[in-house]
Structure formats: C-alpha cells, structure tokens
Short mmCIF file of C-alpha atoms in Angstrom, two decimals:
data_model
loop_
_atom_site.label_atom_id
_atom_site.label_comp_id
_atom_site.label_asym_id
_atom_site.label_seq_id
_atom_site.Cartn_x
_atom_site.Cartn_y
_atom_site.Cartn_z
CA UNK X 1 0.04 0.07 0.20
CA UNK X 2 2.77 2.29 -1.02
CA UNK X 3 0.38 5.13 -1.69
CA UNK X 4 0.08 5.86 1.93
CA UNK X 5 3.85 6.03 2.36
CA UNK X 6 4.68 9.54 3.92
CA UNK X 7 7.62 11.89 2.61
CA UNK X 8 10.13 12.28 5.61
CA UNK X 9 11.39 10.52 8.47
CA UNK X 10 10.40 9.62 11.80
CA UNK X 11 11.67 12.82 13.44
CA UNK X 12 9.28 14.69 11.31
CA UNK X 13 6.26 12.85 12.73
CA UNK X 14 4.41 15.81 14.55
CA UNK X 15 3.52 17.58 11.12
CA UNK X 16 3.12 14.43 9.57
CA UNK X 17 0.55 13.44 12.11
CA UNK X 18 -1.46 16.48 12.25
CA UNK X 19 -1.76 16.25 8.24
CA UNK X 20 -2.66 12.65 8.26
CA UNK X 21 -5.27 13.46 10.99
CA UNK X 22 -6.73 16.37 9.09
CA UNK X 23 -6.86 14.19 5.99
CA UNK X 24 -8.63 11.67 7.54
CA UNK X 25 -11.22 13.84 9.19
CA UNK X 26 -11.60 15.81 5.95
CA UNK X 27 -12.81 12.22 4.38
CA UNK X 28 -15.21 11.38 7.43
CA UNK X 29 -16.67 14.97 6.95
CA UNK X 30 -17.14 14.38 3.57
CA UNK X 31 -19.07 10.92 4.18
CA UNK X 32 -21.25 13.17 6.70
CA UNK X 33 -21.83 15.70 3.76
CA UNK X 34 -23.11 13.23 1.34
CA UNK X 35 -25.49 11.81 3.80
CA UNK X 36 -27.00 15.03 4.97
CA UNK X 37 -27.30 16.34 1.24
CA UNK X 38 -28.68 12.87 0.43
CA UNK X 39 -26.26 12.71 -2.40
CA UNK X 40 -26.07 8.81 -1.62
CA UNK X 41 -29.30 7.36 -0.42
CA UNK X 42 -29.73 5.96 3.07
CA UNK X 43 -30.42 2.75 1.65
CA UNK X 44 -27.15 2.84 -0.63
CA UNK X 45 -25.22 3.62 2.78
CA UNK X 46 -26.16 0.32 4.05
CA UNK X 47 -24.83 -1.60 1.07
CA UNK X 48 -21.70 0.45 1.10
CA UNK X 49 -21.28 -0.21 5.01
CA UNK X 50 -21.69 -4.02 4.25
CA UNK X 51 -19.27 -3.79 1.57
CA UNK X 52 -16.67 -2.07 3.28
CA UNK X 53 -17.07 -4.32 6.70
CA UNK X 54 -17.27 -7.85 4.91
CA UNK X 55 -15.14 -7.38 1.71
CA UNK X 56 -12.87 -4.16 1.65
CA UNK X 57 -11.58 -4.16 5.22
CA UNK X 58 -10.78 -8.00 5.23
CA UNK X 59 -8.91 -7.67 2.10
CA UNK X 60 -6.68 -5.13 3.92
CA UNK X 61 -6.11 -7.12 6.91
CA UNK X 62 -5.15 -10.25 4.87
CA UNK X 63 -2.90 -8.52 2.36
CA UNK X 64 -1.08 -6.51 5.11
CA UNK X 65 -0.89 -9.49 7.61
CA UNK X 66 0.34 -11.92 4.61
CA UNK X 67 2.85 -9.82 3.13
CA UNK X 68 4.64 -8.53 6.63
CA UNK X 69 7.63 -9.65 7.93
CA UNK X 70 6.37 -10.41 11.27
CA UNK X 71 9.76 -11.56 12.84
CA UNK X 72 11.09 -7.87 12.38
CA UNK X 73 8.13 -6.70 14.65
CA UNK X 74 7.08 -6.62 18.34
CA UNK X 75 3.88 -8.76 17.97
CA UNK X 76 3.69 -10.12 21.22
CA UNK X 77 4.37 -7.25 23.07
CA UNK X 78 2.45 -4.80 21.26
CA UNK X 79 -0.48 -7.19 21.32
CA UNK X 80 -0.45 -8.02 25.10
CA UNK X 81 0.02 -4.06 25.76
CA UNK X 82 -3.39 -3.36 23.92
CA UNK X 83 -5.13 -6.61 25.46
CA UNK X 84 -4.26 -5.71 28.86
CA UNK X 85 -5.22 -1.88 28.31
CA UNK X 86 -8.72 -3.00 27.47
CA UNK X 87 -9.24 -5.41 30.36
CA UNK X 88 -8.03 -2.72 32.66
CA UNK X 89 -10.56 -0.21 31.27
CA UNK X 90 -13.10 -2.74 31.43
CA UNK X 91 -12.46 -3.94 34.64
CA UNK X 92 -12.63 -0.23 35.89
CA UNK X 93 -16.04 0.30 34.50
CA UNK X 94 -17.57 -2.93 35.90
CA UNK X 95 -16.28 -2.13 39.26
CA UNK X 96 -17.69 1.34 38.93
CA UNK X 97 -21.21 -0.28 37.87
CA UNK X 98 -22.75 0.15 41.08
CA UNK X 99 -21.52 3.85 41.48
CA UNK X 100 -22.92 4.64 37.92
CA UNK X 101 -26.31 2.92 38.86
CA UNK X 102 -26.87 5.29 41.76
CA UNK X 103 -26.09 7.99 39.49
CA UNK X 104 -29.03 7.11 37.40
CA UNK X 105 -27.17 5.07 34.72
CA UNK X 106 -29.33 1.84 33.88
CA UNK X 107 -28.35 -1.35 32.32
CA UNK X 108 -28.67 -0.37 28.66
CA UNK X 109 -26.97 3.09 28.98
CA UNK X 110 -24.07 1.15 31.09
CA UNK X 111 -23.69 -1.25 27.93
CA UNK X 112 -23.26 1.66 25.72
CA UNK X 113 -20.97 3.41 27.89
CA UNK X 114 -19.02 0.35 28.07
CA UNK X 115 -18.94 -0.19 24.40
CA UNK X 116 -18.06 3.34 24.14
CA UNK X 117 -14.96 3.14 26.14
CA UNK X 118 -13.32 -0.04 25.12
CA UNK X 119 -14.24 -0.42 21.31
CA UNK X 120 -12.02 1.28 18.73
CA UNK X 121 -12.78 2.43 14.96
CA UNK X 122 -10.39 0.53 13.08
CA UNK X 123 -10.75 2.57 9.81
CA UNK X 124 -9.80 5.66 11.65
CA UNK X 125 -6.90 3.84 13.06
CA UNK X 126 -5.41 2.00 10.14
CA UNK X 127 -6.12 4.91 7.83
CA UNK X 128 -3.80 6.98 10.28
CA UNK X 129 -1.29 4.22 10.76
CA UNK X 130 -0.86 4.03 6.81
CA UNK X 131 -0.60 7.75 6.68
CA UNK X 132 2.03 7.88 9.07
CA UNK X 133 4.05 5.07 8.74
CA UNK X 134 2.96 3.30 5.23
CA UNK X 135 2.98 -0.21 5.18
CA UNK X 136 4.92 -0.55 8.26
CA UNK X 137 2.48 1.35 10.26
CA UNK X 138 -0.58 -0.74 8.57
CA UNK X 139 1.23 -3.89 9.55
CA UNK X 140 1.38 -2.85 13.10
CA UNK X 141 -2.21 -1.64 13.16
CA UNK X 142 -3.14 -4.94 11.52
CA UNK X 143 -1.28 -6.45 14.74
CA UNK X 144 -3.56 -4.32 16.84
CA UNK X 145 -6.63 -5.82 14.80
CA UNK X 146 -5.81 -9.38 15.16
CA UNK X 147 -5.10 -8.73 19.09
CA UNK X 148 -7.90 -6.64 20.15
CA UNK X 149 -10.98 -7.59 18.09
CA UNK X 150 -11.62 -11.28 19.37
CA UNK X 151 -11.38 -10.11 23.05
CA UNK X 152 -13.78 -6.95 22.36
CA UNK X 153 -16.30 -9.05 20.67
CA UNK X 154 -16.53 -11.43 23.57
CA UNK X 155 -16.58 -8.99 26.33
CA UNK X 156 -19.05 -6.57 24.57
CA UNK X 157 -21.57 -9.28 24.07
CA UNK X 158 -21.15 -10.50 27.55
CA UNK X 159 -21.62 -7.11 28.93
CA UNK X 160 -24.52 -6.69 26.76
CA UNK X 161 -26.40 -10.12 27.69
CA UNK X 162 -25.63 -9.26 31.45
CA UNK X 163 -26.72 -5.61 31.68
CA UNK X 164 -28.97 -4.75 28.77
CA UNK X 165 -32.81 -5.35 28.71
CA UNK X 166 -32.77 -7.33 25.41
CA UNK X 167 -32.93 -11.16 24.69
CA UNK X 168 -29.63 -12.58 25.59
CA UNK X 169 -27.55 -13.85 23.03
CA UNK X 170 -27.17 -17.88 23.33
CA UNK X 171 -23.77 -19.53 23.62
CA UNK X 172 -23.83 -20.66 20.23
CA UNK X 173 -24.80 -17.39 18.80
CA UNK X 174 -22.01 -15.73 20.66
CA UNK X 175 -19.48 -18.19 19.39
CA UNK X 176 -20.77 -17.71 15.61
CA UNK X 177 -20.60 -14.04 15.86
CA UNK X 178 -17.03 -14.45 16.86
CA UNK X 179 -15.96 -16.66 14.50
CA UNK X 180 -17.81 -14.82 11.59
CA UNK X 181 -16.37 -11.47 12.40
CA UNK X 182 -14.99 -10.35 9.38
CA UNK X 183 -11.81 -8.67 11.50
CA UNK X 184 -11.32 -11.87 13.31
CA UNK X 185 -11.44 -14.59 10.09
CA UNK X 186 -9.51 -12.10 8.04
CA UNK X 187 -6.56 -11.76 10.52
CA UNK X 188 -6.49 -15.58 10.75
CA UNK X 189 -6.44 -16.14 6.92
CA UNK X 190 -3.71 -13.22 6.85
CA UNK X 191 -1.41 -14.89 9.37
CA UNK X 192 -1.90 -18.38 7.64
CA UNK X 193 -1.09 -16.74 4.31
CA UNK X 194 2.14 -15.17 6.07
CA UNK X 195 3.52 -18.61 6.26
CA UNK X 196 3.23 -19.50 2.84
CA UNK X 197 3.83 -16.01 1.21
CA UNK X 198 6.46 -17.36 -1.17
CA UNK X 199 3.95 -19.56 -2.85
CA UNK X 200 0.90 -16.85 -3.46
CA UNK X 201 0.34 -15.98 -6.92
CA UNK X 202 1.36 -12.47 -7.98
CA UNK X 203 -2.14 -12.17 -9.34
CA UNK X 204 -3.62 -12.79 -6.09
CA UNK X 205 -1.60 -10.52 -4.18
CA UNK X 206 -2.49 -7.82 -6.72
CA UNK X 207 -5.93 -8.51 -6.06
CA UNK X 208 -5.90 -8.17 -2.54
CA UNK X 209 -3.60 -4.87 -2.76
CA UNK X 210 -6.33 -3.36 -5.22
CA UNK X 211 -9.25 -4.11 -2.71
CA UNK X 212 -7.29 -3.09 0.18
CA UNK X 213 -6.71 0.38 -1.48
CA UNK X 214 -10.29 0.89 -1.50
CA UNK X 215 -10.90 0.00 1.79
CA UNK X 216 -9.65 3.03 3.78
CA UNK X 217 -11.48 6.04 1.88
CA UNK X 218 -14.80 4.07 1.83
CA UNK X 219 -14.45 3.02 5.25
CA UNK X 220 -13.75 6.70 6.22
CA UNK X 221 -16.88 7.75 4.23
CA UNK X 222 -18.98 5.27 6.04
CA UNK X 223 -17.67 6.65 9.43
CA UNK X 224 -18.71 9.93 8.44
CA UNK X 225 -21.95 8.81 7.17
CA UNK X 226 -22.73 7.23 10.46
CA UNK X 227 -22.37 10.46 12.46
CA UNK X 228 -25.72 12.28 13.60
CA UNK X 229 -25.13 15.81 14.84
CA UNK X 230 -28.75 16.44 15.25
CA UNK X 231 -28.95 13.53 17.77
CA UNK X 232 -25.94 15.00 19.79
CA UNK X 233 -27.68 15.89 23.01
CA UNK X 234 -26.05 18.13 25.90
CA UNK X 235 -23.17 16.02 27.36
CA UNK X 236 -24.16 14.24 30.57
CA UNK X 237 -22.19 11.80 32.86
CA UNK X 238 -22.76 8.92 30.17
CA UNK X 239 -21.32 11.09 27.58
CA UNK X 240 -18.40 12.12 29.78
CA UNK X 241 -17.37 8.86 31.35
CA UNK X 242 -17.20 7.29 27.96
CA UNK X 243 -15.07 10.28 26.47
CA UNK X 244 -12.49 10.12 29.38
CA UNK X 245 -12.13 6.41 29.54
CA UNK X 246 -11.83 6.14 25.70
CA UNK X 247 -9.92 9.10 24.55
CA UNK X 248 -7.64 9.68 27.85
CA UNK X 249 -7.46 6.50 29.87
CA UNK X 250 -7.44 3.82 27.07
CA UNK X 251 -4.27 5.55 25.30
CA UNK X 252 -2.63 6.03 28.77
CA UNK X 253 -3.07 2.44 29.79
CA UNK X 254 -1.85 1.09 26.36
CA UNK X 255 1.32 3.49 27.05
CA UNK X 256 1.77 2.02 30.28
CA UNK X 257 1.73 -1.50 29.42
CA UNK X 258 3.72 -0.75 26.10
CA UNK X 259 6.53 0.54 28.46
CA UNK X 260 6.31 -2.72 30.66
CA UNK X 261 6.77 -4.48 27.52
CA UNK X 262 9.63 -2.73 25.97
CA UNK X 263 7.59 -1.43 22.85
CA UNK X 264 9.53 1.40 21.33
CA UNK X 265 9.63 3.72 18.21
CA UNK X 266 6.56 3.29 15.59
CA UNK X 267 5.16 0.32 17.42
CA UNK X 268 4.66 2.63 20.52
CA UNK X 269 2.94 5.22 18.23
CA UNK X 270 0.81 2.73 16.59
CA UNK X 271 -0.17 1.34 20.12
CA UNK X 272 -1.22 4.74 21.34
CA UNK X 273 -3.24 5.54 18.29
CA UNK X 274 -4.98 2.07 18.70
CA UNK X 275 -6.12 2.97 22.22
CA UNK X 276 -6.56 6.81 21.30
CA UNK X 277 -9.18 6.53 18.42
CA UNK X 278 -12.76 7.05 18.81
CA UNK X 279 -15.14 4.03 19.54
CA UNK X 280 -16.41 2.01 16.43
CA UNK X 281 -19.56 2.93 14.34
CA UNK X 282 -20.61 -0.80 14.73
CA UNK X 283 -21.33 -0.59 18.28
CA UNK X 284 -24.41 0.98 17.48
CA UNK X 285 -25.66 -1.91 15.73
CA UNK X 286 -24.71 -4.12 18.52
CA UNK X 287 -26.31 -1.96 21.04
CA UNK X 288 -29.72 -2.03 18.75
CA UNK X 289 -29.86 -5.67 18.20
CA UNK X 290 -28.92 -6.78 21.84
CA UNK X 291 -31.08 -4.26 23.60
CA UNK X 292 -28.50 -1.60 24.70
CA UNK X 293 -29.11 2.06 24.52
CA UNK X 294 -28.62 2.60 20.79
CA UNK X 295 -29.35 6.40 20.95
CA UNK X 296 -27.04 6.93 23.54
CA UNK X 297 -24.40 5.00 21.64
CA UNK X 298 -24.85 7.17 18.65
CA UNK X 299 -24.44 10.06 20.53
CA UNK X 300 -21.34 8.78 22.37
CA UNK X 301 -19.71 7.76 18.84
CA UNK X 302 -20.43 11.04 17.32
CA UNK X 303 -18.96 13.19 20.43
CA UNK X 304 -15.89 11.02 20.48
CA UNK X 305 -15.38 11.17 16.66
CA UNK X 306 -15.58 15.06 16.72
CA UNK X 307 -13.36 15.24 19.90
CA UNK X 308 -10.68 12.73 18.43
CA UNK X 309 -9.49 15.38 16.07
CA UNK X 310 -7.98 17.20 19.40
CA UNK X 311 -7.25 14.30 21.65
CA UNK X 312 -5.38 12.02 19.18
CA UNK X 313 -2.49 14.22 18.64
CA UNK X 314 -2.24 15.39 22.18
CA UNK X 315 -1.99 11.68 23.00
CA UNK X 316 0.81 10.75 20.66
CA UNK X 317 2.60 14.02 21.26
CA UNK X 318 2.61 13.53 24.98
CA UNK X 319 2.96 9.61 25.13
CA UNK X 320 4.67 8.71 21.92
#
C-alpha cells in the first residue's frame, strides 16, 4: 500500500501526524456531507457499509498480514499491551457499575458506556497508521486488529447479555458472531498466508492490494455517514465517562503497558493510536440488536469522533 507512505522521516512525525489526521477527518466530513445532502441515499449507505465491513476491510487485513515480515516486529509485546489496556478499562467500568447505577445510569445505558470506552474504530486507526508509517504502520495496526477484535467481541456481547434489557445471545450465537466477524477471520487468514507468502500467486497479491486500497477511503466515508449531529444531546455523565475512558484512559493504559513490555518507536506510536481512536460505529448496531441504549451509543460515537481530532495528536505527542 505504497500510496500511503509519507515523505520524510520519523523525526518529522508531528507535522505528518497532523496532516494525516486532518486528511482522515476531511474524508469523514465528506461522508457526513454526502449523507446529509442525500447525494448517496440511506439505502445505498447500508450496502456500502456492508461492502466495506465484509469485503474491503478484510482484504486490507489479509494483504497486510500476509505480506508482513512479522519476525521484525514486536507482535506479542504490542498485542499484550493493547489487550491489557482493554481489560483494565473494562475492569474499572465493571467495578464502577454500582456507583454509575446510583447516579441514574441504567443497564442499557451502561452497556453503551462500556462499548464506547473499550471498542475502537479500525477504519480511522488503519488510515492514520498508513498515512504516518506506510506499510509498516498498516502492518502494526493489523497486529492491533488481530489482538483486540476477538477480545472486544467477546466482552461486549457478554456485557450486553448481562446488563441490557434485550434478549441475551445464546452461547452458540455468541461463538458464531465471533468466528464470523470479518476482522477475526481475515486476521486468521492473513496470518496463515504469511507462512506461505512465497507461494502466493502475484495476481492474487495484486487482487488483495487493489481491494485494500479501496477500503480506507470508503471506510472513512462510512464513518462520516454514521455521524448524526442532530442527535448529539447536551453532554451528561454517560457521555463524559465514555469520552474520558476511551480518549484519555485507554491510550494512557496502552502506553503504560507498552512501556512495561519494551515497545518503542513506530510500534509505540501505533499502540497509542490504537488506544486513542474513537469507538467503533458498529457498536450502535450491536446495541440496537442486543437491547442496549442505541441512541446513547450513537451520541457517544459522534461526540468521540469530533473530539478525537484534538485528543489523538495530544495523546501521541505526550505519550509517543
């Protein structure tokens, strides 16, 4: 994915970071504009989102992991740092559940706070990683995908089943939702192909590359189309908790654990970005399907996405 390789060296990172971040948010804003002006109809956005989620993004994950030289990267250290950061924030929220309940936050609202605090927007993260560090950045962020997505799917479904008012998902349905998740199976395929990359036909590599190039721009447009500024209520305790935990506590936890595992350089930067990006737009659909507070989830997603324009560079400059 050489088209994303930045000019300059790593010591020029701050201006490159700002340029990449502005470019990402301009694409997101374009998606929002296309939706509100109805240049693309709501029905078509559903199809575009499904295409991105089930085809294009898996392609970029498979291509990136299959072609990477994983032996030169801190795969385990980066993965453990992110997993422990997620578990720390999740444990903090679960311990604080009685206090939040006394503050008037019911079960469905708690599940939206939980998703908003631990899930991450892979489209934004991968676009930033590719813009900042080219293929190396994309590979490092793909490692983050492989590390975080399985855990996040499990704990978010379990929390929704426990605290939401909807019908709990059965064990078999939970297992299927994890195995069929595009981020999970594409990571497994990519890691498998990495072992036989020498035998992969050039045409197949090119095929994955072309699809992968399409994923980032279209994925960011989908993120923008998912924003709903009209539903953004005056921020309250639920919004504040999700914003503080996701945009402040998560990158800080990722940085602390990365330091413990000796993660440095570009890998440290990518670890912080993976922790600092806003929550996933897909969290809304999970909240809607499993009885969570879907309107609150949409508000948290929108608020975090807008604030992340300021918080991501601060997190990276202070911690990276």
